[in-house]
Tab-separated table of C-alpha atoms and ligand atoms in Angstrom:
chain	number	residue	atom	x	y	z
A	857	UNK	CA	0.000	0.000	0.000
A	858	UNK	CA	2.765	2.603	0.922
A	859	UNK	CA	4.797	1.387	-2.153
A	860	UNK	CA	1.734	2.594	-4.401
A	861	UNK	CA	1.204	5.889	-2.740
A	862	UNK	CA	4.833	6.819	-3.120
A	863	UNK	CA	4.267	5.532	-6.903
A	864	UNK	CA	1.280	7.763	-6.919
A	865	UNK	CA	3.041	10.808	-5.862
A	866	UNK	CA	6.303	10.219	-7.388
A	867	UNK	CA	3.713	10.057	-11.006
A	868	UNK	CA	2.017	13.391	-9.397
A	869	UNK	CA	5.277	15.141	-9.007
A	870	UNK	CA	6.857	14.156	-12.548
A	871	UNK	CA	3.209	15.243	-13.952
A	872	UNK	CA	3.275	18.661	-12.493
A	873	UNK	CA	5.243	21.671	-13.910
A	874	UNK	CA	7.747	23.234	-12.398
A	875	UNK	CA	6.374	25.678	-9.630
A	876	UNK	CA	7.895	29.009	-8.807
A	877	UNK	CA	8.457	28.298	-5.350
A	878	UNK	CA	10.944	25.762	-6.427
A	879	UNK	CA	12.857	28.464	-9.018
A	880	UNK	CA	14.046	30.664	-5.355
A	881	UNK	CA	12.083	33.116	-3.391
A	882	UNK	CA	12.999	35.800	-6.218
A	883	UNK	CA	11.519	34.189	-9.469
A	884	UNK	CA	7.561	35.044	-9.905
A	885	UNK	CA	5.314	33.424	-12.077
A	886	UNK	CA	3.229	35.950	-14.218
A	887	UNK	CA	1.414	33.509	-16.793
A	888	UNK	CA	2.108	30.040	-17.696
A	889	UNK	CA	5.800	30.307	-19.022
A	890	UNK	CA	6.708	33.593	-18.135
A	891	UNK	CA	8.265	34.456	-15.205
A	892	UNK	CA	10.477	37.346	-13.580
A	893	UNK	CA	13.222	37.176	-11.729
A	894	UNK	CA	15.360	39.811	-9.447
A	895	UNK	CA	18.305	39.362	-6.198
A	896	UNK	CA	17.321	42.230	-4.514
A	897	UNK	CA	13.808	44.525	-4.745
A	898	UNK	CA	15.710	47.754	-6.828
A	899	UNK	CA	17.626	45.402	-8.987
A	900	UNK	CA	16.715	45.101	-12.741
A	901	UNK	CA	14.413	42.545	-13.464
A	902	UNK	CA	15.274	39.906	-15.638
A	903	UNK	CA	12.447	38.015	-17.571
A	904	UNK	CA	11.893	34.290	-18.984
A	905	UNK	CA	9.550	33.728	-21.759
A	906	UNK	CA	9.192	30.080	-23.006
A	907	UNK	CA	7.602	29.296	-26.015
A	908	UNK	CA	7.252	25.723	-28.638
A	909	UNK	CA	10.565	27.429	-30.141
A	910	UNK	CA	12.344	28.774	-27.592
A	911	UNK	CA	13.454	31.044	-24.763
A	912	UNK	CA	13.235	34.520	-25.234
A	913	UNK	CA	14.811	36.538	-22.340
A	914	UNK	CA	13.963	40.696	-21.547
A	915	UNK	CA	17.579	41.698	-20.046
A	916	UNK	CA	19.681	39.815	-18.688
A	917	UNK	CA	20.593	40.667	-14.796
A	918	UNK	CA	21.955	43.434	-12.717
A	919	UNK	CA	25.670	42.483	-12.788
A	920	UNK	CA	27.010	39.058	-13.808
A	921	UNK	CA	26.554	37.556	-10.816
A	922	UNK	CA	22.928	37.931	-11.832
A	923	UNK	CA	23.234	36.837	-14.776
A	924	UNK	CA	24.846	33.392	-13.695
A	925	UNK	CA	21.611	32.857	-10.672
A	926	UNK	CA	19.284	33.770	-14.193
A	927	UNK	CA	21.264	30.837	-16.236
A	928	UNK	CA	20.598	28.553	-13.282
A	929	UNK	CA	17.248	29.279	-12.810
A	930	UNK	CA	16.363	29.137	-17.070
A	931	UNK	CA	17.913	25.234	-16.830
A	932	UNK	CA	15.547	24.202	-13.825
A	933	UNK	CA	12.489	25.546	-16.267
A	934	UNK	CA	13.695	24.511	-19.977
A	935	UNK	CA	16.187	22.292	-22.007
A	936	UNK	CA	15.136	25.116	-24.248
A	937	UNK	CA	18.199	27.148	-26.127
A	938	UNK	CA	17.928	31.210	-25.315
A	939	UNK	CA	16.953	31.847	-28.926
A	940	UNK	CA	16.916	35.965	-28.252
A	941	UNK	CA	17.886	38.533	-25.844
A	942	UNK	CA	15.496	41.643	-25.919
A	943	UNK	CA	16.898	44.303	-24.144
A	944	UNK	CA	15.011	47.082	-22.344
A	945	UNK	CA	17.859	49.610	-22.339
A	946	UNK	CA	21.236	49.645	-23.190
A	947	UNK	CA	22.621	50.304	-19.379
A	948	UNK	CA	24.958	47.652	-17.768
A	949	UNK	CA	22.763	46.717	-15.093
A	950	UNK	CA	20.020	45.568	-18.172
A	951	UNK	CA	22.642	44.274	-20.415
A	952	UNK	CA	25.677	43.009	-18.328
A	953	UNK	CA	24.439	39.315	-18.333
A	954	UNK	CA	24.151	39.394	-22.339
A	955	UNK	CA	27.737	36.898	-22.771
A	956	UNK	CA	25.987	34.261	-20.686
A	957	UNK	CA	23.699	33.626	-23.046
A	958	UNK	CA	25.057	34.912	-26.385
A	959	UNK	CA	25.822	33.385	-28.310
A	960	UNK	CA	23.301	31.163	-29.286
A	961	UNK	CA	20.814	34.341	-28.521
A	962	UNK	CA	20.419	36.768	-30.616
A	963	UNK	CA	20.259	40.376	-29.005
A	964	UNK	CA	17.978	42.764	-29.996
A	965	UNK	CA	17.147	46.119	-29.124
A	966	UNK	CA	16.682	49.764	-30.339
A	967	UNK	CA	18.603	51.767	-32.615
A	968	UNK	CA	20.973	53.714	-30.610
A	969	UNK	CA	22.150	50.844	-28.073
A	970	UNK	CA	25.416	49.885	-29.684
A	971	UNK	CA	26.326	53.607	-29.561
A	972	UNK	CA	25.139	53.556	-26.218
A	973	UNK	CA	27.066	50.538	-24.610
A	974	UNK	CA	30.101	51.488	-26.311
A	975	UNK	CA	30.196	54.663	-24.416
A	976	UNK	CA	30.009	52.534	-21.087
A	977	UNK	CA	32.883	51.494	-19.158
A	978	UNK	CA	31.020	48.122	-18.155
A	979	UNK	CA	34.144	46.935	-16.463
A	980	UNK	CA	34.974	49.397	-14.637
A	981	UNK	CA	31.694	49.791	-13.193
A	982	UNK	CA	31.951	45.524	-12.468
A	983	UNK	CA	35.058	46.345	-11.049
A	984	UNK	CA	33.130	48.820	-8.736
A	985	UNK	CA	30.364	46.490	-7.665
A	986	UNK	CA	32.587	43.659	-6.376
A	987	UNK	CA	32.439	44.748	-2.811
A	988	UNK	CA	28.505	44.550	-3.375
A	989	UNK	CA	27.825	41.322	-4.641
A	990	UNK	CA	29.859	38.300	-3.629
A	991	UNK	CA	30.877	36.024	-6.565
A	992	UNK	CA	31.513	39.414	-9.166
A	993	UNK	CA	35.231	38.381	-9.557
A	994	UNK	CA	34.340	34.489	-10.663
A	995	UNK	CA	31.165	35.933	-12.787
A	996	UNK	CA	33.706	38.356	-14.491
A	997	UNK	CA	36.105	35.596	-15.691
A	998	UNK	CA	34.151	34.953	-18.870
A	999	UNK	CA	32.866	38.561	-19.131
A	1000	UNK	CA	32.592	40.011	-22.393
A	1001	UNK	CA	30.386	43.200	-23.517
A	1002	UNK	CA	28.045	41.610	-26.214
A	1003	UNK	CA	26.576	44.325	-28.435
A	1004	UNK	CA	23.015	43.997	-30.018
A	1005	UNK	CA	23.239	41.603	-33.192
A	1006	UNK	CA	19.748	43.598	-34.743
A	1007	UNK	CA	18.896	47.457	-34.158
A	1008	UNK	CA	15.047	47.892	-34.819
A	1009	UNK	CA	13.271	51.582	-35.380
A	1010	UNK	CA	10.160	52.486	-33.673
A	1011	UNK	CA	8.479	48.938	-34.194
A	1012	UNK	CA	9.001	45.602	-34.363
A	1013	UNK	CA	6.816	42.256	-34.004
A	1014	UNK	CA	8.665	39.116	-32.983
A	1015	UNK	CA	6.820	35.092	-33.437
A	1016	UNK	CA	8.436	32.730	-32.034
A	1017	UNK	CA	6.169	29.650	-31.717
A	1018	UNK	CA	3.141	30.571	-30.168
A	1019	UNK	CA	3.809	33.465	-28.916
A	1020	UNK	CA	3.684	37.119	-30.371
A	1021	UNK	CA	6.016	39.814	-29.158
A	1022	UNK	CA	5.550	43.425	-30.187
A	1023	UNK	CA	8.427	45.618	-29.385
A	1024	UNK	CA	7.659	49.367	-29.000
A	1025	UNK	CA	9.967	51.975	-28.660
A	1026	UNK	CA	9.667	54.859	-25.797
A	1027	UNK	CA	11.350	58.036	-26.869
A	1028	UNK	CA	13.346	60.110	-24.258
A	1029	UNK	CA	12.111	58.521	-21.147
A	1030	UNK	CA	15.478	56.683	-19.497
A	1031	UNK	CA	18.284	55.863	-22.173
A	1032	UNK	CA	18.924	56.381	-25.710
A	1033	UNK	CA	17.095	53.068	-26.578
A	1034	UNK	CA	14.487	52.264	-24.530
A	1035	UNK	CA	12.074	49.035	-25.789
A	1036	UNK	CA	8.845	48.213	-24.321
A	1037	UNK	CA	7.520	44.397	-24.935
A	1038	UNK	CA	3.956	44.134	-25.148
A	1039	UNK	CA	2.611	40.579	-24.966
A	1040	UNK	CA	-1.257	41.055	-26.672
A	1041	UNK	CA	-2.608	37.041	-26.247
A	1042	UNK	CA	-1.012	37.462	-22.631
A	1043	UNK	CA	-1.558	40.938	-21.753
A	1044	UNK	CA	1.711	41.732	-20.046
A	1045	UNK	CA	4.054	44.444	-20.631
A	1046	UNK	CA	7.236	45.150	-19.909
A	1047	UNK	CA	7.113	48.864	-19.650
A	1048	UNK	CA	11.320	50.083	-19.166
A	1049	UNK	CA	12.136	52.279	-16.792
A	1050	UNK	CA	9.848	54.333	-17.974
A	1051	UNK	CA	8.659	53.731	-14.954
A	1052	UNK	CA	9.774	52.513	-11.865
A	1053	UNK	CA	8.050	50.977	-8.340
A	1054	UNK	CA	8.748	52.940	-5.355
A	1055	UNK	CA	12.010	54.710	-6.836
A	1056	UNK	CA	13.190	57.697	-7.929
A	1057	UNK	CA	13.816	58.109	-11.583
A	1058	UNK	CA	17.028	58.960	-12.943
A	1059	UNK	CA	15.620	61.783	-15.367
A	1060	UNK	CA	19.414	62.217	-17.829
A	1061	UNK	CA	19.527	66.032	-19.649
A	1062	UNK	CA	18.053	64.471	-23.010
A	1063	UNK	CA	14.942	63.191	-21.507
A	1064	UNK	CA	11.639	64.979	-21.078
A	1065	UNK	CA	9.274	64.566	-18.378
A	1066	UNK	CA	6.215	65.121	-21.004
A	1067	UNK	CA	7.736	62.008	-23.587
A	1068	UNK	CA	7.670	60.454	-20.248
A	1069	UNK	CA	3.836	60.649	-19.517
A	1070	UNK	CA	3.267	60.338	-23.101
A	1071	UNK	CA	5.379	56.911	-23.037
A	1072	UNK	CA	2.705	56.224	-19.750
A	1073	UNK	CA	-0.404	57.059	-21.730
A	1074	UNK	CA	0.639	54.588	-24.648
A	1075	UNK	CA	1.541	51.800	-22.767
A	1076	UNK	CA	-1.923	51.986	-20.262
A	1077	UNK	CA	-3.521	52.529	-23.800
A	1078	UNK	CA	-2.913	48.601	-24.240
A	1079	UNK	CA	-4.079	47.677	-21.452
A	1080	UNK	CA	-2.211	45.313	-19.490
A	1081	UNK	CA	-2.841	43.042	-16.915
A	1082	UNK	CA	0.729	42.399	-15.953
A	1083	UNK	CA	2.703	45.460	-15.698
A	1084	UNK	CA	6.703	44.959	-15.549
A	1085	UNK	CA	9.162	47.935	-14.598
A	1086	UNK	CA	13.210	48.020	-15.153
A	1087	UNK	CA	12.943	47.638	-11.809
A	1088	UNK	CA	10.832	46.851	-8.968
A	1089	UNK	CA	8.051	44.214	-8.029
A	1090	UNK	CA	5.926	42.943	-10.912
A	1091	UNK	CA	2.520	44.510	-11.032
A	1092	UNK	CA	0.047	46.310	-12.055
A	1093	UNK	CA	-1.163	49.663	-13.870
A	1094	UNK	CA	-1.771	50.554	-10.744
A	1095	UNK	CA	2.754	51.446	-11.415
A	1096	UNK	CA	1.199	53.700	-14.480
A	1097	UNK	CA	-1.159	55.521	-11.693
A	1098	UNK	CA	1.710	56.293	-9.008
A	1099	UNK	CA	4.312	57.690	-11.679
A	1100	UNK	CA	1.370	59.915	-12.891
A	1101	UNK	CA	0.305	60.864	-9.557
A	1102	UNK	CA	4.205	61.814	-8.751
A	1103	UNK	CA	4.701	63.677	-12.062
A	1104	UNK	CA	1.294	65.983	-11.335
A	1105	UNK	CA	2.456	66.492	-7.862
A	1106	UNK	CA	6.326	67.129	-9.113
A	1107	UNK	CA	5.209	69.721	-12.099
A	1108	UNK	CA	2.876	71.179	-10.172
A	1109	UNK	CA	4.998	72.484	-6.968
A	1110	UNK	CA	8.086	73.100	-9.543
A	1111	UNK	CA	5.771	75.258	-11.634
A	1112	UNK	CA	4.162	77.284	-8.745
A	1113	UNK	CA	7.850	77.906	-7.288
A	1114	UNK	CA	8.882	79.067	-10.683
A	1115	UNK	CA	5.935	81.231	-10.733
A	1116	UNK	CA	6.786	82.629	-7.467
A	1117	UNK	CA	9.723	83.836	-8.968
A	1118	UNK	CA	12.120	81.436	-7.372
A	1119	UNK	CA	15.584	79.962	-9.032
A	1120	UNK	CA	16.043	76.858	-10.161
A	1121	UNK	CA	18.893	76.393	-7.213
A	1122	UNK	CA	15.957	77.194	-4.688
A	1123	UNK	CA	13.141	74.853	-5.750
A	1124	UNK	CA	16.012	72.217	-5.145
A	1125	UNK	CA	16.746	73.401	-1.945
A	1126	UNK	CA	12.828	74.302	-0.683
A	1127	UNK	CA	11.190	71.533	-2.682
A	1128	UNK	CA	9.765	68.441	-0.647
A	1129	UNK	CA	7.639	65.437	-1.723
A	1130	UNK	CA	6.777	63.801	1.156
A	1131	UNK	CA	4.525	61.532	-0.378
A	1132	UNK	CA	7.665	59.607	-1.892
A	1133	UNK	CA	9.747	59.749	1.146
A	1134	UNK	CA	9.974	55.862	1.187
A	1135	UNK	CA	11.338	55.991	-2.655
A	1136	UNK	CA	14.788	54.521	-3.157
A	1137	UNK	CA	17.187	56.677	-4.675
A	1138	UNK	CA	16.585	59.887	-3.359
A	1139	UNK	CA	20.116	61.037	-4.706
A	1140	UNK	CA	18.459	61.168	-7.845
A	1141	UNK	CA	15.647	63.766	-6.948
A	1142	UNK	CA	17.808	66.886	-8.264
A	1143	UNK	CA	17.376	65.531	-11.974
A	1144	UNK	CA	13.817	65.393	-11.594
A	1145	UNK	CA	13.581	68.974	-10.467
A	1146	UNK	CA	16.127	69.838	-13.094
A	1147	UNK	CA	13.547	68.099	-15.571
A	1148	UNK	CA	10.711	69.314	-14.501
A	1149	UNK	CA	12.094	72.987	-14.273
A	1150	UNK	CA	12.530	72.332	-18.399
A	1151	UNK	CA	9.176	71.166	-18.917
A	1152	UNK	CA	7.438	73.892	-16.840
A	1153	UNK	CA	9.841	76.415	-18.948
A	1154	UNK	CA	8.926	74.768	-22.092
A	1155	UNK	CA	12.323	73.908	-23.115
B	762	LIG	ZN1	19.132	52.409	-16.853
């Protein structure tokens, strides 16, 4: 009798597919065969997408380190071959993990990435981070900088067995090449850090707070059920309603200051948003003042 219930649930485990739980406390399961994956909260998400061809992968880790947990995790869930990288942005902490599974993936992302990830000093920054996360030195032995093997403009729709991938990109909201991934069957979106869940954005000189909202409106325009920053928990578009709440509240104070006749150097001084005082990355607030100063100038 005990031999045939152990048969039973030995046939009951083999049967079932692979839970999340078993992946590690940081891999969540958004739909059958996709799932998400991140070391710490702020780190960049990296994504799994199986389909009846394939693994297609949305960035790949926040150092190499990362990128290694990522491999281990993608072998407990497929004997599938990476068939393409899609990245996100062009930034090292999106991209880093690319020469673990490149080749055979092919990496694709928007015009203006190569350019971009040339510029970076992606070892030096590695070099930096080894204090941070144990095992960078070991990660780093095979490290190379991949660079994207296809540059797409504006749009681009990717099949890959059952599965339909529309890549959109988001002008001036984070990088020089920033790609959302809209899943239509599935109705989940990775939406860039376009936005981001309980952290400061890190608004460069080139971007513009209004591309930003506009990049919002678009995305909640396809309506998702799954809603996937750079960085942060998987959730909602409830991520689309904080950002815009933030941005209101942001141009608003900036614009009454700058009414009120005050510099630019004293609505960074004066300005507080308490409402985001549990944000990460508060170092990055002056950029978002500097930004919104632009946008409430009109330039
Ligand atoms: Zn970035």
């Amino acid at each position: 009798m005990r031999v045939r219930l152990l048969a039973v649930v030995c046939a009951l485990l083999v049967a079932l597919p692979v839970q999340a739980q078993d992946l590690g406390p940081n891999v969540r399961k958004m739909r059958d065969g996709i799932y998400v994956y991140a070391a710490k909260p702020q780190d960049s998400n990296v994504s799994f997408i199986q389909t009846k061809e394939g693994v297609v992968m949305i960035d790949t880790g926040q150092t190499p380190v990362d990128a290694l947990a990522a491999m281990g995790i993608l072998k407990k869930l497929s004997a599938q071959p990476v068939r393409f990288v899609i990245h996100t942005e062009p930034h090292d902490d999106h991209t880093n993990g690319d020469f673990v599974f490149s080749p055979p993936a092919v990496v694709v992302a928007h015009a203006g990435a190569t350019e971009s990830m040339r510029k970076a000093n992606a070892v030096e920054r590695n070099r930096k981070l080894t204090g941070e996360y144990p095992g960078m030195s070991e990660a780093m032995k095979g490290y190379r900088q991949v660079l994207p093997h296809i540059e797409f403009q504006q749009r681009m729709t990717l099949n890959l067995g059952e599965r339909t991938l529309e890549l959109i990109y988001l002008k001036n909201v984070h990088s020089e090449a920033d790609t959302a991934i809209w899943l239509p069957r599935e109705r989940v979106l990775w939406a860039t850090a376009a936005v981001g869940v309980k952290r400061y954005p890190n608004i460069r000189p080139f971007l513009a707070v209004p591309d930003i909202l506009a990049a919002i409106k678009l995305m909640r325009a396809l309506d998702p059920e799954v809603v996937i920053a750079g960085h942060g928990a998987p959730g909602t578009t409830a991520i689309f309603d904080e950002m815009e709440r933030y941005y209101a509240l942001l141009l608003e104070r900036v614009g009454r200051m700058a009414r009120e006749g005050k510099t630019l150097e004293r609505i960074k001084a004066e300005l507080r948003m308490p409402e985001f005082d549990d944000w990460a990355g508060k170092e990055r607030f002056a950029s978002n003042v500097d930004a919104a100063w632009r946008a409430v100038k009109g330039n």
